[in-house]
């Protein structure tokens, strides 16, 4: 699983701070509407708060759906940026697979969150199957990110919460994310809003994270050099730090790194790991192609990859130790 690509890698740890508190709320079932059509799902998405919060604070979304269908139904919950692209930098901290957990005290698995979230037509509760999916174009770029929940034919309602989190080390930022849900039966959209002329927006909601730049103390500014290759090997008391990776430092005769449009990282310590996580390109890095990711715990080793899986021998670095 570990490749042997030659590399000269620069690792930079930058301390960031965690602000704010976690939002919580209660979920209320959406009111159903009568219909002459047999297969039709009414979806309601609501926010726990109308407030704009700072990065690292979770935004709680309530998702409910009601309807009786003749076959099993897929409920897809999409995370989109303002321009309609996939919000790959948003985490749902209560809808993770077991190998994605980095803090078991504050994060939950998909199975835990969706346990008994489905109501069957006989009144009993059931747990659906669910997984995160990424659709990609021919270049390997993620075009949509969504949670796909599969409900059985005898399901009549589902009710659960999503807790979304945005993390960045930028001093000034505004991040808007549209959460949209649609129901599909054999790939046919059976969402009630899609069948109504007014195109109801009950099945979507927008959440916002925003922060303003603050002046940096001279003592902190002096620690950074002009080319950004400083070596701050400390972690804040909250355990949050940012890892940077310069793509162009890889010496690769197969051009996998030069042509890569997505860089990912696999971090691990002892018997724990993050799984493969996507990094995010620093917009102002220009031709240097610098990527970053923020961790909430200290890891001792990392492996960088092109794409987002272990798909080839030349698409990954060797184990790299974080000093």
PDB file of C-alpha atoms in Angstrom:
ATOM      1  CA  UNK A   1       0.000   0.000   0.000  1.00  0.00           C
ATOM      2  CA  UNK A   2       3.014   2.290   0.430  1.00  0.00           C
ATOM      3  CA  UNK A   3       4.826   3.474  -2.686  1.00  0.00           C
ATOM      4  CA  UNK A   4       8.379   4.505  -3.392  1.00  0.00           C
ATOM      5  CA  UNK A   5       8.160   7.780  -5.282  1.00  0.00           C
ATOM      6  CA  UNK A   6      11.258   9.925  -4.811  1.00  0.00           C
ATOM      7  CA  UNK A   7      10.547  13.109  -2.952  1.00  0.00           C
ATOM      8  CA  UNK A   8      11.892  16.248  -1.321  1.00  0.00           C
ATOM      9  CA  UNK A   9       8.975  17.168   0.890  1.00  0.00           C
ATOM     10  CA  UNK A  10       8.471  20.303   2.958  1.00  0.00           C
ATOM     11  CA  UNK A  11       6.215  19.852   5.989  1.00  0.00           C
ATOM     12  CA  UNK A  12       5.009  22.946   7.822  1.00  0.00           C
ATOM     13  CA  UNK A  13       2.922  22.867  10.984  1.00  0.00           C
ATOM     14  CA  UNK A  14       1.041  26.089  11.690  1.00  0.00           C
ATOM     15  CA  UNK A  15      -0.851  26.628  14.928  1.00  0.00           C
ATOM     16  CA  UNK A  16      -4.524  27.582  14.632  1.00  0.00           C
ATOM     17  CA  UNK A  17      -7.162  28.198  17.276  1.00  0.00           C
ATOM     18  CA  UNK A  18     -10.584  26.635  17.822  1.00  0.00           C
ATOM     19  CA  UNK A  19     -13.396  29.103  18.471  1.00  0.00           C
ATOM     20  CA  UNK A  20     -17.035  28.790  19.421  1.00  0.00           C
ATOM     21  CA  UNK A  21     -19.268  26.067  20.791  1.00  0.00           C
ATOM     22  CA  UNK A  22     -21.315  23.242  19.320  1.00  0.00           C
ATOM     23  CA  UNK A  23     -24.891  23.979  18.326  1.00  0.00           C
ATOM     24  CA  UNK A  24     -27.637  21.505  19.122  1.00  0.00           C
ATOM     25  CA  UNK A  25     -31.353  21.405  18.507  1.00  0.00           C
ATOM     26  CA  UNK A  26     -34.535  19.404  18.282  1.00  0.00           C
ATOM     27  CA  UNK A  27     -35.984  17.880  15.154  1.00  0.00           C
ATOM     28  CA  UNK A  28     -39.651  18.176  14.191  1.00  0.00           C
ATOM     29  CA  UNK A  29     -41.274  15.997  11.554  1.00  0.00           C
ATOM     30  CA  UNK A  30     -42.356  17.738   8.391  1.00  0.00           C
ATOM     31  CA  UNK A  31     -46.076  17.871   7.718  1.00  0.00           C
ATOM     32  CA  UNK A  32     -47.121  15.524   4.928  1.00  0.00           C
ATOM     33  CA  UNK A  33     -49.350  16.507   2.039  1.00  0.00           C
ATOM     34  CA  UNK A  34     -51.946  14.380   0.286  1.00  0.00           C
ATOM     35  CA  UNK A  35     -51.235  13.366  -3.285  1.00  0.00           C
ATOM     36  CA  UNK A  36     -52.812  11.325  -6.012  1.00  0.00           C
ATOM     37  CA  UNK A  37     -49.404  10.080  -7.054  1.00  0.00           C
ATOM     38  CA  UNK A  38     -48.279   6.868  -5.409  1.00  0.00           C
ATOM     39  CA  UNK A  39     -44.540   7.419  -5.317  1.00  0.00           C
ATOM     40  CA  UNK A  40     -43.673  10.839  -3.986  1.00  0.00           C
ATOM     41  CA  UNK A  41     -41.395  11.916  -1.116  1.00  0.00           C
ATOM     42  CA  UNK A  42     -41.796  15.154   0.827  1.00  0.00           C
ATOM     43  CA  UNK A  43     -38.477  16.358   2.226  1.00  0.00           C
ATOM     44  CA  UNK A  44     -37.931  19.118   4.758  1.00  0.00           C
ATOM     45  CA  UNK A  45     -34.530  20.571   5.674  1.00  0.00           C
ATOM     46  CA  UNK A  46     -34.215  23.133   8.452  1.00  0.00           C
ATOM     47  CA  UNK A  47     -31.365  24.805  10.325  1.00  0.00           C
ATOM     48  CA  UNK A  48     -30.845  24.750  14.067  1.00  0.00           C
ATOM     49  CA  UNK A  49     -29.818  28.408  13.946  1.00  0.00           C
ATOM     50  CA  UNK A  50     -29.892  31.330  11.510  1.00  0.00           C
ATOM     51  CA  UNK A  51     -26.608  32.589  12.922  1.00  0.00           C
ATOM     52  CA  UNK A  52     -23.367  32.863  10.992  1.00  0.00           C
ATOM     53  CA  UNK A  53     -20.656  31.119  13.012  1.00  0.00           C
ATOM     54  CA  UNK A  54     -16.868  30.987  12.977  1.00  0.00           C
ATOM     55  CA  UNK A  55     -14.839  28.118  11.564  1.00  0.00           C
ATOM     56  CA  UNK A  56     -14.681  24.906  13.612  1.00  0.00           C
ATOM     57  CA  UNK A  57     -18.173  25.516  15.057  1.00  0.00           C
ATOM     58  CA  UNK A  58     -20.740  22.972  13.906  1.00  0.00           C
ATOM     59  CA  UNK A  59     -23.933  23.936  12.107  1.00  0.00           C
ATOM     60  CA  UNK A  60     -26.826  21.555  12.790  1.00  0.00           C
ATOM     61  CA  UNK A  61     -29.178  20.601   9.958  1.00  0.00           C
ATOM     62  CA  UNK A  62     -32.427  18.683  10.516  1.00  0.00           C
ATOM     63  CA  UNK A  63     -33.447  16.320   7.721  1.00  0.00           C
ATOM     64  CA  UNK A  64     -36.894  14.732   7.541  1.00  0.00           C
ATOM     65  CA  UNK A  65     -38.626  12.869   4.727  1.00  0.00           C
ATOM     66  CA  UNK A  66     -42.068  11.269   4.498  1.00  0.00           C
ATOM     67  CA  UNK A  67     -43.824   9.187   1.890  1.00  0.00           C
ATOM     68  CA  UNK A  68     -44.807   5.661   0.960  1.00  0.00           C
ATOM     69  CA  UNK A  69     -43.135   4.106  -2.083  1.00  0.00           C
ATOM     70  CA  UNK A  70     -43.566   0.794  -3.847  1.00  0.00           C
ATOM     71  CA  UNK A  71     -39.795   0.152  -3.973  1.00  0.00           C
ATOM     72  CA  UNK A  72     -36.702   1.005  -1.949  1.00  0.00           C
ATOM     73  CA  UNK A  73     -35.729   4.678  -2.093  1.00  0.00           C
ATOM     74  CA  UNK A  74     -32.359   6.449  -2.058  1.00  0.00           C
ATOM     75  CA  UNK A  75     -32.279   9.729  -0.157  1.00  0.00           C
ATOM     76  CA  UNK A  76     -29.273  11.809  -1.256  1.00  0.00           C
ATOM     77  CA  UNK A  77     -28.131  14.767   0.860  1.00  0.00           C
ATOM     78  CA  UNK A  78     -25.768  16.986  -1.185  1.00  0.00           C
ATOM     79  CA  UNK A  79     -23.197  19.497   0.119  1.00  0.00           C
ATOM     80  CA  UNK A  80     -22.611  22.296  -2.428  1.00  0.00           C
ATOM     81  CA  UNK A  81     -20.575  25.499  -2.620  1.00  0.00           C
ATOM     82  CA  UNK A  82     -22.087  28.788  -3.827  1.00  0.00           C
ATOM     83  CA  UNK A  83     -21.062  28.026  -7.412  1.00  0.00           C
ATOM     84  CA  UNK A  84     -22.694  24.590  -7.312  1.00  0.00           C
ATOM     85  CA  UNK A  85     -19.430  22.671  -6.977  1.00  0.00           C
ATOM     86  CA  UNK A  86     -18.939  19.948  -4.377  1.00  0.00           C
ATOM     87  CA  UNK A  87     -18.183  21.223  -0.851  1.00  0.00           C
ATOM     88  CA  UNK A  88     -15.383  18.712  -0.288  1.00  0.00           C
ATOM     89  CA  UNK A  89     -13.898  20.767   2.564  1.00  0.00           C
ATOM     90  CA  UNK A  90     -16.979  20.346   4.775  1.00  0.00           C
ATOM     91  CA  UNK A  91     -17.049  17.562   7.367  1.00  0.00           C
ATOM     92  CA  UNK A  92     -20.166  15.955   8.831  1.00  0.00           C
ATOM     93  CA  UNK A  93     -18.730  15.081  12.237  1.00  0.00           C
ATOM     94  CA  UNK A  94     -21.661  12.869  13.243  1.00  0.00           C
ATOM     95  CA  UNK A  95     -21.851  10.918   9.970  1.00  0.00           C
ATOM     96  CA  UNK A  96     -18.437   9.288   9.664  1.00  0.00           C
ATOM     97  CA  UNK A  97     -17.292   5.754   9.005  1.00  0.00           C
ATOM     98  CA  UNK A  98     -15.421   4.132  11.890  1.00  0.00           C
ATOM     99  CA  UNK A  99     -12.022   4.578  10.189  1.00  0.00           C
ATOM    100  CA  UNK A 100     -12.631   8.334   9.790  1.00  0.00           C
ATOM    101  CA  UNK A 101     -13.029   9.071  13.501  1.00  0.00           C
ATOM    102  CA  UNK A 102     -10.264  11.283  14.882  1.00  0.00           C
ATOM    103  CA  UNK A 103     -11.962  12.194  18.168  1.00  0.00           C
ATOM    104  CA  UNK A 104     -14.272   9.512  19.524  1.00  0.00           C
ATOM    105  CA  UNK A 105     -15.505  11.841  22.281  1.00  0.00           C
ATOM    106  CA  UNK A 106     -17.055  14.406  19.915  1.00  0.00           C
ATOM    107  CA  UNK A 107     -17.598  12.489  16.676  1.00  0.00           C
ATOM    108  CA  UNK A 108     -20.101   9.751  15.780  1.00  0.00           C
ATOM    109  CA  UNK A 109     -20.306   7.096  13.109  1.00  0.00           C
ATOM    110  CA  UNK A 110     -23.023   6.914  10.457  1.00  0.00           C
ATOM    111  CA  UNK A 111     -24.454   3.828  12.143  1.00  0.00           C
ATOM    112  CA  UNK A 112     -24.745   5.622  15.492  1.00  0.00           C
ATOM    113  CA  UNK A 113     -26.369   8.729  14.006  1.00  0.00           C
ATOM    114  CA  UNK A 114     -28.881   6.870  11.827  1.00  0.00           C
ATOM    115  CA  UNK A 115     -29.764   4.139  14.314  1.00  0.00           C
ATOM    116  CA  UNK A 116     -33.577   3.740  14.468  1.00  0.00           C
ATOM    117  CA  UNK A 117     -34.031   6.885  12.336  1.00  0.00           C
ATOM    118  CA  UNK A 118     -36.477   5.172   9.946  1.00  0.00           C
ATOM    119  CA  UNK A 119     -40.147   4.589  10.767  1.00  0.00           C
ATOM    120  CA  UNK A 120     -41.756   1.615   8.997  1.00  0.00           C
ATOM    121  CA  UNK A 121     -45.407   1.479   7.952  1.00  0.00           C
ATOM    122  CA  UNK A 122     -46.181  -0.848  10.883  1.00  0.00           C
ATOM    123  CA  UNK A 123     -44.926   1.789  13.334  1.00  0.00           C
ATOM    124  CA  UNK A 124     -41.644   0.098  14.251  1.00  0.00           C
ATOM    125  CA  UNK A 125     -38.189   1.671  13.956  1.00  0.00           C
ATOM    126  CA  UNK A 126     -35.362   0.585  11.670  1.00  0.00           C
ATOM    127  CA  UNK A 127     -31.836   1.643  10.709  1.00  0.00           C
ATOM    128  CA  UNK A 128     -31.038   2.371   7.036  1.00  0.00           C
ATOM    129  CA  UNK A 129     -27.760   1.759   5.231  1.00  0.00           C
ATOM    130  CA  UNK A 130     -25.771   4.852   4.273  1.00  0.00           C
ATOM    131  CA  UNK A 131     -22.445   5.941   2.793  1.00  0.00           C
ATOM    132  CA  UNK A 132     -20.724   9.076   1.545  1.00  0.00           C
ATOM    133  CA  UNK A 133     -20.223   9.251  -2.209  1.00  0.00           C
ATOM    134  CA  UNK A 134     -18.161  11.448  -4.523  1.00  0.00           C
ATOM    135  CA  UNK A 135     -19.048  11.710  -8.216  1.00  0.00           C
ATOM    136  CA  UNK A 136     -16.079  12.603 -10.444  1.00  0.00           C
ATOM    137  CA  UNK A 137     -15.546  13.828 -13.981  1.00  0.00           C
ATOM    138  CA  UNK A 138     -13.115  12.360 -16.520  1.00  0.00           C
ATOM    139  CA  UNK A 139     -10.233  14.323 -14.965  1.00  0.00           C
ATOM    140  CA  UNK A 140     -10.834  12.852 -11.522  1.00  0.00           C
ATOM    141  CA  UNK A 141     -12.228  16.102 -10.101  1.00  0.00           C
ATOM    142  CA  UNK A 142     -15.009  15.620  -7.542  1.00  0.00           C
ATOM    143  CA  UNK A 143     -18.201  17.118  -9.010  1.00  0.00           C
ATOM    144  CA  UNK A 144     -20.630  16.223  -6.221  1.00  0.00           C
ATOM    145  CA  UNK A 145     -20.392  15.120  -2.608  1.00  0.00           C
ATOM    146  CA  UNK A 146     -23.414  13.539  -0.985  1.00  0.00           C
ATOM    147  CA  UNK A 147     -24.627  11.179   1.734  1.00  0.00           C
ATOM    148  CA  UNK A 148     -26.680   8.394   0.162  1.00  0.00           C
ATOM    149  CA  UNK A 149     -29.206   6.719   2.468  1.00  0.00           C
ATOM    150  CA  UNK A 150     -31.012   3.592   1.251  1.00  0.00           C
ATOM    151  CA  UNK A 151     -34.439   3.006   2.796  1.00  0.00           C
ATOM    152  CA  UNK A 152     -36.551  -0.147   2.374  1.00  0.00           C
ATOM    153  CA  UNK A 153     -39.893  -0.181   0.541  1.00  0.00           C
ATOM    154  CA  UNK A 154     -41.841  -0.421   3.805  1.00  0.00           C
ATOM    155  CA  UNK A 155     -40.301   2.826   5.129  1.00  0.00           C
ATOM    156  CA  UNK A 156     -42.676   5.755   5.567  1.00  0.00           C
ATOM    157  CA  UNK A 157     -40.413   8.365   7.237  1.00  0.00           C
ATOM    158  CA  UNK A 158     -36.835   9.191   8.212  1.00  0.00           C
ATOM    159  CA  UNK A 159     -35.669  11.769  10.719  1.00  0.00           C
ATOM    160  CA  UNK A 160     -32.048  12.649  11.606  1.00  0.00           C
ATOM    161  CA  UNK A 161     -29.585  15.507  12.205  1.00  0.00           C
ATOM    162  CA  UNK A 162     -26.373  16.461  10.388  1.00  0.00           C
ATOM    163  CA  UNK A 163     -23.656  18.422  12.173  1.00  0.00           C
ATOM    164  CA  UNK A 164     -21.484  20.181   9.606  1.00  0.00           C
ATOM    165  CA  UNK A 165     -18.083  21.696  10.298  1.00  0.00           C
ATOM    166  CA  UNK A 166     -15.773  23.970   8.298  1.00  0.00           C
ATOM    167  CA  UNK A 167     -12.132  24.403   9.239  1.00  0.00           C
ATOM    168  CA  UNK A 168      -9.583  26.802   7.807  1.00  0.00           C
ATOM    169  CA  UNK A 169      -6.393  28.567   8.861  1.00  0.00           C
ATOM    170  CA  UNK A 170      -7.305  31.677   6.858  1.00  0.00           C
ATOM    171  CA  UNK A 171      -7.672  34.809   8.997  1.00  0.00           C
ATOM    172  CA  UNK A 172     -10.501  36.176   6.849  1.00  0.00           C
ATOM    173  CA  UNK A 173     -13.076  33.882   5.257  1.00  0.00           C
ATOM    174  CA  UNK A 174     -16.718  33.492   4.265  1.00  0.00           C
ATOM    175  CA  UNK A 175     -17.900  29.956   3.550  1.00  0.00           C
ATOM    176  CA  UNK A 176     -21.473  29.344   2.359  1.00  0.00           C
ATOM    177  CA  UNK A 177     -22.728  25.796   1.893  1.00  0.00           C
ATOM    178  CA  UNK A 178     -26.032  24.681   0.409  1.00  0.00           C
ATOM    179  CA  UNK A 179     -27.445  21.472   1.878  1.00  0.00           C
ATOM    180  CA  UNK A 180     -29.929  19.919  -0.556  1.00  0.00           C
ATOM    181  CA  UNK A 181     -31.779  16.591  -0.318  1.00  0.00           C
ATOM    182  CA  UNK A 182     -33.463  14.624  -3.094  1.00  0.00           C
ATOM    183  CA  UNK A 183     -35.195  11.237  -3.206  1.00  0.00           C
ATOM    184  CA  UNK A 184     -34.666   8.742  -6.025  1.00  0.00           C
ATOM    185  CA  UNK A 185     -36.456   5.561  -7.010  1.00  0.00           C
ATOM    186  CA  UNK A 186     -34.534   3.638  -9.682  1.00  0.00           C
ATOM    187  CA  UNK A 187     -32.644   6.863 -10.552  1.00  0.00           C
ATOM    188  CA  UNK A 188     -35.897   8.798 -11.037  1.00  0.00           C
ATOM    189  CA  UNK A 189     -36.261  11.956  -8.939  1.00  0.00           C
ATOM    190  CA  UNK A 190     -39.395  11.540  -6.820  1.00  0.00           C
ATOM    191  CA  UNK A 191     -38.830  14.572  -4.593  1.00  0.00           C
ATOM    192  CA  UNK A 192     -42.110  16.431  -4.114  1.00  0.00           C
ATOM    193  CA  UNK A 193     -40.463  19.794  -4.826  1.00  0.00           C
ATOM    194  CA  UNK A 194     -39.304  18.525  -8.227  1.00  0.00           C
ATOM    195  CA  UNK A 195     -42.921  17.732  -9.172  1.00  0.00           C
ATOM    196  CA  UNK A 196     -44.404  21.093  -8.151  1.00  0.00           C
ATOM    197  CA  UNK A 197     -44.503  24.115 -10.431  1.00  0.00           C
ATOM    198  CA  UNK A 198     -43.344  26.500  -7.695  1.00  0.00           C
ATOM    199  CA  UNK A 199     -40.103  24.514  -7.165  1.00  0.00           C
ATOM    200  CA  UNK A 200     -40.373  24.634  -3.372  1.00  0.00           C
ATOM    201  CA  UNK A 201     -37.097  25.120  -1.475  1.00  0.00           C
ATOM    202  CA  UNK A 202     -38.216  23.099   1.531  1.00  0.00           C
ATOM    203  CA  UNK A 203     -35.612  20.475   0.653  1.00  0.00           C
ATOM    204  CA  UNK A 204     -32.604  22.815   0.951  1.00  0.00           C
ATOM    205  CA  UNK A 205     -30.928  25.207   3.388  1.00  0.00           C
ATOM    206  CA  UNK A 206     -27.779  27.360   3.404  1.00  0.00           C
ATOM    207  CA  UNK A 207     -25.322  27.599   6.310  1.00  0.00           C
ATOM    208  CA  UNK A 208     -22.514  30.153   6.657  1.00  0.00           C
ATOM    209  CA  UNK A 209     -19.154  30.317   8.425  1.00  0.00           C
ATOM    210  CA  UNK A 210     -17.485  33.734   8.533  1.00  0.00           C
ATOM    211  CA  UNK A 211     -14.446  35.306  10.187  1.00  0.00           C
ATOM    212  CA  UNK A 212     -12.567  38.581   9.895  1.00  0.00           C
ATOM    213  CA  UNK A 213      -8.815  39.142   9.817  1.00  0.00           C
ATOM    214  CA  UNK A 214      -7.163  40.291  13.031  1.00  0.00           C
ATOM    215  CA  UNK A 215      -3.766  41.950  13.439  1.00  0.00           C
ATOM    216  CA  UNK A 216      -0.903  39.528  14.087  1.00  0.00           C
ATOM    217  CA  UNK A 217       1.467  40.233  16.998  1.00  0.00           C
ATOM    218  CA  UNK A 218       4.977  41.145  15.867  1.00  0.00           C
ATOM    219  CA  UNK A 219       6.462  38.242  17.811  1.00  0.00           C
ATOM    220  CA  UNK A 220       4.373  35.772  15.801  1.00  0.00           C
ATOM    221  CA  UNK A 221       5.028  37.461  12.473  1.00  0.00           C
ATOM    222  CA  UNK A 222       8.773  37.260  13.068  1.00  0.00           C
ATOM    223  CA  UNK A 223       8.567  33.457  13.194  1.00  0.00           C
ATOM    224  CA  UNK A 224       7.564  33.272   9.515  1.00  0.00           C
ATOM    225  CA  UNK A 225       9.996  33.706   6.651  1.00  0.00           C
ATOM    226  CA  UNK A 226       9.169  35.084   3.241  1.00  0.00           C
ATOM    227  CA  UNK A 227       8.882  31.826   1.294  1.00  0.00           C
ATOM    228  CA  UNK A 228       6.582  30.149   3.828  1.00  0.00           C
ATOM    229  CA  UNK A 229       8.945  27.267   4.582  1.00  0.00           C
ATOM    230  CA  UNK A 230       9.114  27.777   8.313  1.00  0.00           C
ATOM    231  CA  UNK A 231       9.279  24.884  10.758  1.00  0.00           C
ATOM    232  CA  UNK A 232       6.895  25.505  13.622  1.00  0.00           C
ATOM    233  CA  UNK A 233       6.800  22.068  15.251  1.00  0.00           C
ATOM    234  CA  UNK A 234       4.380  22.952  18.033  1.00  0.00           C
ATOM    235  CA  UNK A 235       0.699  22.156  18.503  1.00  0.00           C
ATOM    236  CA  UNK A 236      -1.755  24.446  20.246  1.00  0.00           C
ATOM    237  CA  UNK A 237      -3.377  23.389  23.512  1.00  0.00           C
ATOM    238  CA  UNK A 238      -6.505  22.509  21.541  1.00  0.00           C
ATOM    239  CA  UNK A 239      -4.503  20.072  19.381  1.00  0.00           C
ATOM    240  CA  UNK A 240      -5.369  21.844  16.110  1.00  0.00           C
ATOM    241  CA  UNK A 241      -2.658  22.410  13.500  1.00  0.00           C
ATOM    242  CA  UNK A 242      -2.357  22.758   9.741  1.00  0.00           C
ATOM    243  CA  UNK A 243      -0.153  20.618   7.513  1.00  0.00           C
ATOM    244  CA  UNK A 244       1.151  22.052   4.208  1.00  0.00           C
ATOM    245  CA  UNK A 245       2.499  20.091   1.240  1.00  0.00           C
ATOM    246  CA  UNK A 246       4.247  21.452  -1.849  1.00  0.00           C
ATOM    247  CA  UNK A 247       3.274  19.303  -4.837  1.00  0.00           C
ATOM    248  CA  UNK A 248       6.155  20.389  -7.091  1.00  0.00           C
ATOM    249  CA  UNK A 249       8.834  18.947  -4.798  1.00  0.00           C
ATOM    250  CA  UNK A 250       8.131  15.387  -5.993  1.00  0.00           C
ATOM    251  CA  UNK A 251      10.645  14.054  -8.552  1.00  0.00           C
ATOM    252  CA  UNK A 252       8.393  11.780 -10.618  1.00  0.00           C
ATOM    253  CA  UNK A 253       9.361  10.497 -14.101  1.00  0.00           C
ATOM    254  CA  UNK A 254       5.796   9.259 -14.669  1.00  0.00           C
ATOM    255  CA  UNK A 255       4.244  12.767 -14.374  1.00  0.00           C
ATOM    256  CA  UNK A 256       1.577  11.542 -11.955  1.00  0.00           C
ATOM    257  CA  UNK A 257       2.425  14.353  -9.539  1.00  0.00           C
ATOM    258  CA  UNK A 258       2.935  17.101 -12.129  1.00  0.00           C
ATOM    259  CA  UNK A 259      -0.511  16.448 -13.651  1.00  0.00           C
ATOM    260  CA  UNK A 260      -2.401  15.735 -10.411  1.00  0.00           C
ATOM    261  CA  UNK A 261      -5.472  17.889  -9.804  1.00  0.00           C
ATOM    262  CA  UNK A 262      -6.127  16.506  -6.308  1.00  0.00           C
ATOM    263  CA  UNK A 263      -3.705  15.739  -3.468  1.00  0.00           C
ATOM    264  CA  UNK A 264      -4.697  13.632  -0.454  1.00  0.00           C
ATOM    265  CA  UNK A 265      -2.989  12.603   2.772  1.00  0.00           C
ATOM    266  CA  UNK A 266      -3.006   9.527   5.004  1.00  0.00           C
ATOM    267  CA  UNK A 267      -1.860  10.325   8.559  1.00  0.00           C
ATOM    268  CA  UNK A 268      -1.168   7.733  11.239  1.00  0.00           C
ATOM    269  CA  UNK A 269       0.320   7.085  14.681  1.00  0.00           C
ATOM    270  CA  UNK A 270       0.747   3.626  16.195  1.00  0.00           C
ATOM    271  CA  UNK A 271      -2.520   1.755  15.477  1.00  0.00           C
ATOM    272  CA  UNK A 272      -4.617   4.829  14.621  1.00  0.00           C
ATOM    273  CA  UNK A 273      -5.043   6.568  11.272  1.00  0.00           C
ATOM    274  CA  UNK A 274      -7.174   9.155   9.494  1.00  0.00           C
ATOM    275  CA  UNK A 275      -7.919   7.147   6.381  1.00  0.00           C
ATOM    276  CA  UNK A 276      -7.353   8.944   3.076  1.00  0.00           C
ATOM    277  CA  UNK A 277      -8.364  12.623   3.394  1.00  0.00           C
ATOM    278  CA  UNK A 278      -8.476  15.236   0.647  1.00  0.00           C
ATOM    279  CA  UNK A 279      -6.211  18.272   0.988  1.00  0.00           C
ATOM    280  CA  UNK A 280      -7.205  21.725  -0.262  1.00  0.00           C
ATOM    281  CA  UNK A 281      -5.125  23.871  -2.586  1.00  0.00           C
ATOM    282  CA  UNK A 282      -3.924  27.224  -1.280  1.00  0.00           C
ATOM    283  CA  UNK A 283      -5.289  29.694  -3.903  1.00  0.00           C
ATOM    284  CA  UNK A 284      -2.391  32.133  -3.588  1.00  0.00           C
ATOM    285  CA  UNK A 285       0.292  29.433  -4.014  1.00  0.00           C
ATOM    286  CA  UNK A 286       0.234  29.822  -7.831  1.00  0.00           C
ATOM    287  CA  UNK A 287       2.818  27.636  -9.597  1.00  0.00           C
ATOM    288  CA  UNK A 288       4.174  26.190  -6.346  1.00  0.00           C
ATOM    289  CA  UNK A 289       0.934  24.175  -5.956  1.00  0.00           C
ATOM    290  CA  UNK A 290       0.768  24.144  -2.168  1.00  0.00           C
ATOM    291  CA  UNK A 291      -1.945  22.058  -0.487  1.00  0.00           C
ATOM    292  CA  UNK A 292      -3.115  22.082   3.110  1.00  0.00           C
ATOM    293  CA  UNK A 293      -5.251  20.229   5.654  1.00  0.00           C
ATOM    294  CA  UNK A 294      -6.093  20.934   9.297  1.00  0.00           C
ATOM    295  CA  UNK A 295      -5.893  18.152  11.910  1.00  0.00           C
ATOM    296  CA  UNK A 296      -7.381  18.158  15.394  1.00  0.00           C
ATOM    297  CA  UNK A 297      -4.860  15.723  16.861  1.00  0.00           C
ATOM    298  CA  UNK A 298      -1.125  15.161  16.520  1.00  0.00           C
ATOM    299  CA  UNK A 299      -0.010  12.460  14.054  1.00  0.00           C
ATOM    300  CA  UNK A 300       3.555  11.128  13.758  1.00  0.00           C
ATOM    301  CA  UNK A 301       3.633   9.968  10.118  1.00  0.00           C
ATOM    302  CA  UNK A 302       1.982  10.900   6.832  1.00  0.00           C
ATOM    303  CA  UNK A 303       1.797   9.572   3.264  1.00  0.00           C
ATOM    304  CA  UNK A 304       0.784  11.913   0.425  1.00  0.00           C
ATOM    305  CA  UNK A 305      -1.179  10.638  -2.598  1.00  0.00           C
ATOM    306  CA  UNK A 306      -2.427  11.924  -5.923  1.00  0.00           C
ATOM    307  CA  UNK A 307      -6.196  11.489  -6.280  1.00  0.00           C
ATOM    308  CA  UNK A 308      -8.016  10.121  -3.255  1.00  0.00           C
ATOM    309  CA  UNK A 309      -7.248   6.399  -3.078  1.00  0.00           C
ATOM    310  CA  UNK A 310      -4.436   3.822  -3.265  1.00  0.00           C
ATOM    311  CA  UNK A 311      -4.948   3.322  -6.979  1.00  0.00           C
ATOM    312  CA  UNK A 312      -1.372   3.109  -8.246  1.00  0.00           C
ATOM    313  CA  UNK A 313       2.252   2.442  -7.362  1.00  0.00           C
ATOM    314  CA  UNK A 314       3.534   5.849  -8.440  1.00  0.00           C
ATOM    315  CA  UNK A 315       0.775   7.944  -6.895  1.00  0.00           C
ATOM    316  CA  UNK A 316       2.067   8.001  -3.321  1.00  0.00           C
ATOM    317  CA  UNK A 317       5.112   8.995  -1.281  1.00  0.00           C
ATOM    318  CA  UNK A 318       6.937   6.855   1.240  1.00  0.00           C
ATOM    319  CA  UNK A 319       6.143   7.152   4.939  1.00  0.00           C
ATOM    320  CA  UNK A 320       7.195  10.618   6.098  1.00  0.00           C
ATOM    321  CA  UNK A 321       7.775  11.344   9.763  1.00  0.00           C
ATOM    322  CA  UNK A 322       6.531  14.604  11.273  1.00  0.00           C
ATOM    323  CA  UNK A 323       9.251  15.788  13.622  1.00  0.00           C
TER     324      UNK A 323
END
